[in-house]
Coordinates of C-alpha atoms in Angstrom, one line a residue:
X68 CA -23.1 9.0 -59.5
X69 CA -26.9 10.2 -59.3
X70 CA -28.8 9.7 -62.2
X71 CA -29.4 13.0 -63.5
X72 CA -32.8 11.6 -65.5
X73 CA -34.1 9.9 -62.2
X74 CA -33.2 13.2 -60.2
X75 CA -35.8 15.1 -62.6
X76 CA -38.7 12.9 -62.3
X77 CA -38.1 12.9 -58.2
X78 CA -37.9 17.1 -58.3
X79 CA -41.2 16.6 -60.7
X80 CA -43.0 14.5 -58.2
X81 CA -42.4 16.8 -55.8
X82 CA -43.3 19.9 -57.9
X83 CA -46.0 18.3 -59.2
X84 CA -47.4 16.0 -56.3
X85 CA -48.7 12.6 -58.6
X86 CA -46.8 10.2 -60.3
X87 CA -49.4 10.2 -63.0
X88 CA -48.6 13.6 -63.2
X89 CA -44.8 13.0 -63.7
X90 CA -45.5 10.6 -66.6
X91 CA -47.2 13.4 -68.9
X92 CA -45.0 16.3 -68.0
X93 CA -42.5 13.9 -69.1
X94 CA -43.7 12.1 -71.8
X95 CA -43.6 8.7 -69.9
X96 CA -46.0 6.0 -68.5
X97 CA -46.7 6.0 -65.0
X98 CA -45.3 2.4 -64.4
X99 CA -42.4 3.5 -66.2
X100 CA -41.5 6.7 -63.8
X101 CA -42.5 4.2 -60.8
X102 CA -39.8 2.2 -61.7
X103 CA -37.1 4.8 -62.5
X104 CA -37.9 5.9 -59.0
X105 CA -37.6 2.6 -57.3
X106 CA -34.3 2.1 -59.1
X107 CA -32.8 5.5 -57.8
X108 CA -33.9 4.3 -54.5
X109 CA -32.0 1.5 -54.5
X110 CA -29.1 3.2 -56.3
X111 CA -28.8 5.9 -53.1
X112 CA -29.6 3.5 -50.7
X113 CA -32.3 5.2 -48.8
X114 CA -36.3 5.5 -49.3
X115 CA -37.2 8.2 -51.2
X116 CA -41.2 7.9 -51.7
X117 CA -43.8 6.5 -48.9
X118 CA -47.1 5.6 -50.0
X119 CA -50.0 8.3 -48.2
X120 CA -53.0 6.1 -49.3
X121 CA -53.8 6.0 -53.3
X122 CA -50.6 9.1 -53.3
X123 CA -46.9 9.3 -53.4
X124 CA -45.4 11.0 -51.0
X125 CA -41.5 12.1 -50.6
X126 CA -39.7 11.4 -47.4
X127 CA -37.5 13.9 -45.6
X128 CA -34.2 11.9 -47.6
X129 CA -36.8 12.6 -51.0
X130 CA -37.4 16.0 -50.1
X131 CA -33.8 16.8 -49.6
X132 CA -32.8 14.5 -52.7
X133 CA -36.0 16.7 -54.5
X134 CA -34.4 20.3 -53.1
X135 CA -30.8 18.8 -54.9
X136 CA -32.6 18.1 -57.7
X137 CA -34.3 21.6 -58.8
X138 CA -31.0 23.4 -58.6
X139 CA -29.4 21.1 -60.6
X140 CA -31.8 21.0 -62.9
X141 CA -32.0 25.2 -63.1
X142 CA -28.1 24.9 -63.3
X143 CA -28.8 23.1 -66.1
X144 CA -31.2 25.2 -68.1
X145 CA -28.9 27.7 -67.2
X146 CA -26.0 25.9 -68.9
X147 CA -28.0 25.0 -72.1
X148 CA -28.6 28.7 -72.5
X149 CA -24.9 29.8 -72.2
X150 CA -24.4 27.3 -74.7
X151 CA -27.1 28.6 -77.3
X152 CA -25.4 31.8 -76.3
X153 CA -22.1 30.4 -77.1
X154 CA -23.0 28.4 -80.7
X155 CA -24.7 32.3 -81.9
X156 CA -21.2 33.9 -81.0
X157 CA -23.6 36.1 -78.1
X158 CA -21.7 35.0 -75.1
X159 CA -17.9 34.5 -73.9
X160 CA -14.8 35.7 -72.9
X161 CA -12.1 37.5 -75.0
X162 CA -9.1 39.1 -74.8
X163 CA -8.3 41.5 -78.2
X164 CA -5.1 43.4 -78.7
X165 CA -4.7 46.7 -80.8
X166 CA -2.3 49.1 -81.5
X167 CA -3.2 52.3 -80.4
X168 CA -4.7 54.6 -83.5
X169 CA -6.7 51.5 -83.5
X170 CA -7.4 51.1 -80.2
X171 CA -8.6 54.5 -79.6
X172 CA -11.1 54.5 -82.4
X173 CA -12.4 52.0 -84.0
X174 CA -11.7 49.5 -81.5
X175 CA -13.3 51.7 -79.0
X176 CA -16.3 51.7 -81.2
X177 CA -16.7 48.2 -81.4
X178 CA -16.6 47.7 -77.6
X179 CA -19.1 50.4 -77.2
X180 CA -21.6 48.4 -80.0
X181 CA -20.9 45.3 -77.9
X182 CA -22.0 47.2 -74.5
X183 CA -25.1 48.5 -76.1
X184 CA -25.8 45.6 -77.4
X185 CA -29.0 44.1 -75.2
X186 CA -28.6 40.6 -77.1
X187 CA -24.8 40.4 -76.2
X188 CA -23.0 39.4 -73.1
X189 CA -19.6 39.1 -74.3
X190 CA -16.7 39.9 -72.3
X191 CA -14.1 41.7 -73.8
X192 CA -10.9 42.9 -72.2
X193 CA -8.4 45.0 -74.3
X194 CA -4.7 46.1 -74.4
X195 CA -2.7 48.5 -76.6
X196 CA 0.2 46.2 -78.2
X197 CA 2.3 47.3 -80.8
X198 CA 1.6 44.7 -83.7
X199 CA 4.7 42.5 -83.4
X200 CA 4.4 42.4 -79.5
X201 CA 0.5 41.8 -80.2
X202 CA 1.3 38.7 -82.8
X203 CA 3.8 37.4 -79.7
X204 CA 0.7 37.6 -77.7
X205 CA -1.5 35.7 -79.9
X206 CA 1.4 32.9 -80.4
X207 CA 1.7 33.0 -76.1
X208 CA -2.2 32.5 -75.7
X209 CA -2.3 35.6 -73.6
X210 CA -5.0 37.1 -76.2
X211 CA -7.2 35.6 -78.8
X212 CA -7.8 38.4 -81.2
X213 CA -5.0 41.1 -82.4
X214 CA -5.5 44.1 -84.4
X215 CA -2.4 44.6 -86.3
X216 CA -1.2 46.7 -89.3
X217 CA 1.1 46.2 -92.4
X218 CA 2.5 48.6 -94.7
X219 CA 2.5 48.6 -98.8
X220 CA 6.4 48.6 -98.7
X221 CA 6.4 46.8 -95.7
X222 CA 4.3 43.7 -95.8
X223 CA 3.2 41.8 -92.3
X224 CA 4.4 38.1 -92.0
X225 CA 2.1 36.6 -89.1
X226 CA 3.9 33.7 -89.0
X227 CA 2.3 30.1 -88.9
X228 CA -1.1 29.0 -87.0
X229 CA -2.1 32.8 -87.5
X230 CA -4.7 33.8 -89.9
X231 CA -5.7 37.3 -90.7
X232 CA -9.0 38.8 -92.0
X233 CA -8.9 42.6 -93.5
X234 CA -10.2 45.4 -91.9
X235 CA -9.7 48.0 -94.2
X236 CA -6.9 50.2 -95.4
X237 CA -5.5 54.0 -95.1
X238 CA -3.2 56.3 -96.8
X239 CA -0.5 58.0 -95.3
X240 CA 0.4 61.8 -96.3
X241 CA 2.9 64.2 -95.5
X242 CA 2.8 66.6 -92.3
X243 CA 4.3 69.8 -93.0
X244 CA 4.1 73.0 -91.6
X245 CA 1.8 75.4 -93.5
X246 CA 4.1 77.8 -94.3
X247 CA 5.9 75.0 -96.3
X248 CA 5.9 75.8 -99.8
X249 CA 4.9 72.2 -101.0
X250 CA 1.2 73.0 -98.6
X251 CA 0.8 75.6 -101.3
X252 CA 1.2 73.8 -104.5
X253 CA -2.2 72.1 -104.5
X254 CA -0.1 68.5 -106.0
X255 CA 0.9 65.8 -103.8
X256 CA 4.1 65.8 -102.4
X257 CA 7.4 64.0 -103.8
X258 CA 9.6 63.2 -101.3
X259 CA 12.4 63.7 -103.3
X260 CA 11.8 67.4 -102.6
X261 CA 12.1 66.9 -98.7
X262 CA 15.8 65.0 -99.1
X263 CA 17.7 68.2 -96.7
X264 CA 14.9 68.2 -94.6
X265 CA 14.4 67.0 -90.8
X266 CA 12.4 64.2 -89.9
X267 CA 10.2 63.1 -87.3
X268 CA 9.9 59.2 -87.2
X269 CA 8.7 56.5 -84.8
X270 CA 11.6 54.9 -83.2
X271 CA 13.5 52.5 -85.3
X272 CA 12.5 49.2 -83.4
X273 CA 8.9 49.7 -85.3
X274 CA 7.5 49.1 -88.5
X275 CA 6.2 52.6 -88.7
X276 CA 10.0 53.6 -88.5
X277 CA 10.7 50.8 -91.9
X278 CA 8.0 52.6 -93.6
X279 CA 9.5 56.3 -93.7
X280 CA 12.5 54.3 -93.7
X281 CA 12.1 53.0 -97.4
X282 CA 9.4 55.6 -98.2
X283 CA 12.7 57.9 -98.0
X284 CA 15.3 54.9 -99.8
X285 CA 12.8 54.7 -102.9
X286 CA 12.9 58.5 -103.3
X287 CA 16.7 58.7 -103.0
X288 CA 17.8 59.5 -100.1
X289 CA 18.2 58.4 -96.0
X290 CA 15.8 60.7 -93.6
X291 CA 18.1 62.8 -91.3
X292 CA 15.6 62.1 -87.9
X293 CA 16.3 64.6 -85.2
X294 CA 13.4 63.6 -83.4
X295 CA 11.9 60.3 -82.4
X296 CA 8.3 59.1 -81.1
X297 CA 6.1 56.4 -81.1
X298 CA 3.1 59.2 -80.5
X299 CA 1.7 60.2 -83.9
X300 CA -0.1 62.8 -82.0
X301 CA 3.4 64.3 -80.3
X302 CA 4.8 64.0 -84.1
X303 CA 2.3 65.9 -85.2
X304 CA 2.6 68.9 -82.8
X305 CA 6.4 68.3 -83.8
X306 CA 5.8 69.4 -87.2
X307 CA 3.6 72.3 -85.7
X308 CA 6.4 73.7 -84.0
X309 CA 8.7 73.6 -86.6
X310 CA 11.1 70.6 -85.8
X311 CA 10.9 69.0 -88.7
X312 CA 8.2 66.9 -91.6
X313 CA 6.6 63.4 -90.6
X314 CA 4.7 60.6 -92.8
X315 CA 1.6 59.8 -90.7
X316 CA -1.3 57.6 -91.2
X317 CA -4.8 58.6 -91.5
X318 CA -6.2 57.1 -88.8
X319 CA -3.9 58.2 -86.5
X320 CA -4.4 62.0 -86.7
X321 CA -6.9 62.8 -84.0
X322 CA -6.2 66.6 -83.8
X323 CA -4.6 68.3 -86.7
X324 CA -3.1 71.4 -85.3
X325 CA -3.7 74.6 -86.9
X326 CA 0.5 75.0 -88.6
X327 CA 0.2 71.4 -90.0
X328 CA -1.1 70.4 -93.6
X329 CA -1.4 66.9 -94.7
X330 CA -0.4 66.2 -98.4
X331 CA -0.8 63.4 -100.5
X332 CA 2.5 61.3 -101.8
X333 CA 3.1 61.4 -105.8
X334 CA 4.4 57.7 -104.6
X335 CA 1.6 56.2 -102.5
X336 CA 2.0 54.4 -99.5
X337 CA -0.8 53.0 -97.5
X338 CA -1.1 51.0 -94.3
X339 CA -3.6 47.9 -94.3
X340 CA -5.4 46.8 -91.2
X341 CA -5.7 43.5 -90.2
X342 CA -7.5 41.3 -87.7
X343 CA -5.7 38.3 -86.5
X344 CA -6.4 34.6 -84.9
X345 CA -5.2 31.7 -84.3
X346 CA -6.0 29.2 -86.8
X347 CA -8.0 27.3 -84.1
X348 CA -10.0 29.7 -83.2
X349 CA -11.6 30.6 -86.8
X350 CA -14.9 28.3 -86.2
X351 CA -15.3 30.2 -83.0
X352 CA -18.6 31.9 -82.9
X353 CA -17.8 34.5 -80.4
X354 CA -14.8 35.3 -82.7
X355 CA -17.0 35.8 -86.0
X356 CA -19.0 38.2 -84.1
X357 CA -16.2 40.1 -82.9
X358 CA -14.2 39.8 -86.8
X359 CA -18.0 41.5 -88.0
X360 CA -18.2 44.1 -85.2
X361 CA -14.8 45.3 -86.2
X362 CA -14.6 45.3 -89.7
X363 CA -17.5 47.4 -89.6
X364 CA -16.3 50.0 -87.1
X365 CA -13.2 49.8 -89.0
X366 CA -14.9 50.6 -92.5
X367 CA -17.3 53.3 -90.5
X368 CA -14.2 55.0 -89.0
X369 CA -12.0 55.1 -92.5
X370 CA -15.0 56.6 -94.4
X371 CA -15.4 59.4 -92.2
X372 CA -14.6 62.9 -93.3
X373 CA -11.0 63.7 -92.0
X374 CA -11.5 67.8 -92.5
X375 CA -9.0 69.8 -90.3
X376 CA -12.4 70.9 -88.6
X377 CA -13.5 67.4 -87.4
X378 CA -9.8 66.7 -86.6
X379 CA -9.7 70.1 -84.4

């Protein structure tokens, strides 16, 4: 194996044409780089230098050893400065998983803050994962970042080796038609009232389904679903046409149609947004960076007016 510290001083000698030269660029005596040289000689087995009177030049096997040596040593650099990159949490490779109210904003915002970015080249590749396929997905390796969401009556185990930073959290109200006497009463809605009604859910392998689910049990009664989704969006237009009343989060409603009112619950239930990792990963730079970026988007995104006229 060459001798990447001998390799410099021949590249220098070649860049810089004097072995005295060599020795202050390098800090070194001139004896001292003489002998380095003579040593890689011998360790490659051909000459490398010829003396040209008082001067040092390379032969053809130094100038090709020298040729080696510059890329190597800009190959180098180069690596050094990924590296710097790296430690500051600048550079790197990640693949993030969200599910996809989150995905479509505030995750989107984050990747566009990363692309704008003139100081960042991290590489971030996404895909929309509902948040126990997303947590199988962290365990798997297959993504090192998941955005995933818990309820208030239906907490999120992670499971072990996973830790979880907050994002932020979200209420979810009450879409019913406009017509709907409780949009007129100016109070929040109690469920209770809504017992004979029909429901729009998600479909029952999700969380989101568990949440209307026991939202419904603790106010007495079993939702009669005659409609199932896992589109908040579709729900929504659902509840436009008449079919039935929905519990949807906040952050899902991207277009509030014109029929639908959103009311507050007399019983609150919220949905808290998280940001998961593998416990190895935590003293990853690039990962800090990404946990910052997002919980800001996040916080940006909840605090914005939801008015039916920015929804529309």
């Amino acid at each position: 194996m060459i001798d990447v510290r001998k390799l410099r001083m021949l590249a220098e000698l070649d860049r810089l044409g004097t072995i005295s030269a060599v020795a202050e660029e390098l800090h070194l005596t001139a004896p001292g780089v003489s002998m380095q040289l003579a040593a890689l000689e011998r360790e490659v087995g051909v000459p490398l230098t010829r003396r040209v009177g008082r001067r040092v030049a390379l032969t053809p096997a130094g100038a090709l050893l020298a040729a080696h040596g510059h890329d190597i040593l800009a190959r180098l650099s180069l690596a050094e400065l990924d590296l710097d990159s790296l430690r500051s949490g600048s550079a790197g490779r990640y693949a993030l998983s969200a599910f996809p109210s989150a995905a479509r904003t505030f995750v989107v915002d984050a990747c566009r803050r990363i692309l704008e970015d003139p100081g960042s080249s991290l590489e971030l590749t996404l895909s929309t994962l509902e948040p126990e396929d997303a947590l199988d997905a962290l365990a798997a390796g297959t993504v090192d970042l998941a955005v995933v969401h818990g309820y208030s009556n239906v907490p999120r185990e992670t499971g072990r080796g996973v830790v979880t930073r907050p994002l932020g959290a979200e209420p979810v109200r009450l879409a019913v038609r406009r017509t709907d006497p409780a949009a007129a009463g100016g109070r929040p809605a109690r469920l209770s009232e809504f017992a004979d009604a029909a429901w729009i859910t998600p479909t029952a392998d999700l969380t989101c389904f568990t949440m209307v689910e026991r939202a419904c049990g603790l106010a007495g009664f079993r939702p009669r679903v005659v409609a199932e989704t896992v589109d908040f969006g579709v729900q929504l237009e659902l509840v436009a046409a008449g079919v039935g009343v929905a519990l949807i989060p906040s952050l899902a409603v991207d277009h509030l149609p014109d029929e639908v009112e959103l009311l507050d619950l007399e019983t609150p239930v919220g949905r808290s947004l998280m940001l998961a990792t593998r416990e190895s990963g935590t003293a990853d730079a690039g990962i800090r960076v990404l946990s910052t970026t997002l919980r800001e988007t996040a916080a940006a995104r909840l605090a914005a007016p939801r008015s039916r006229e920015v929804l529309a």
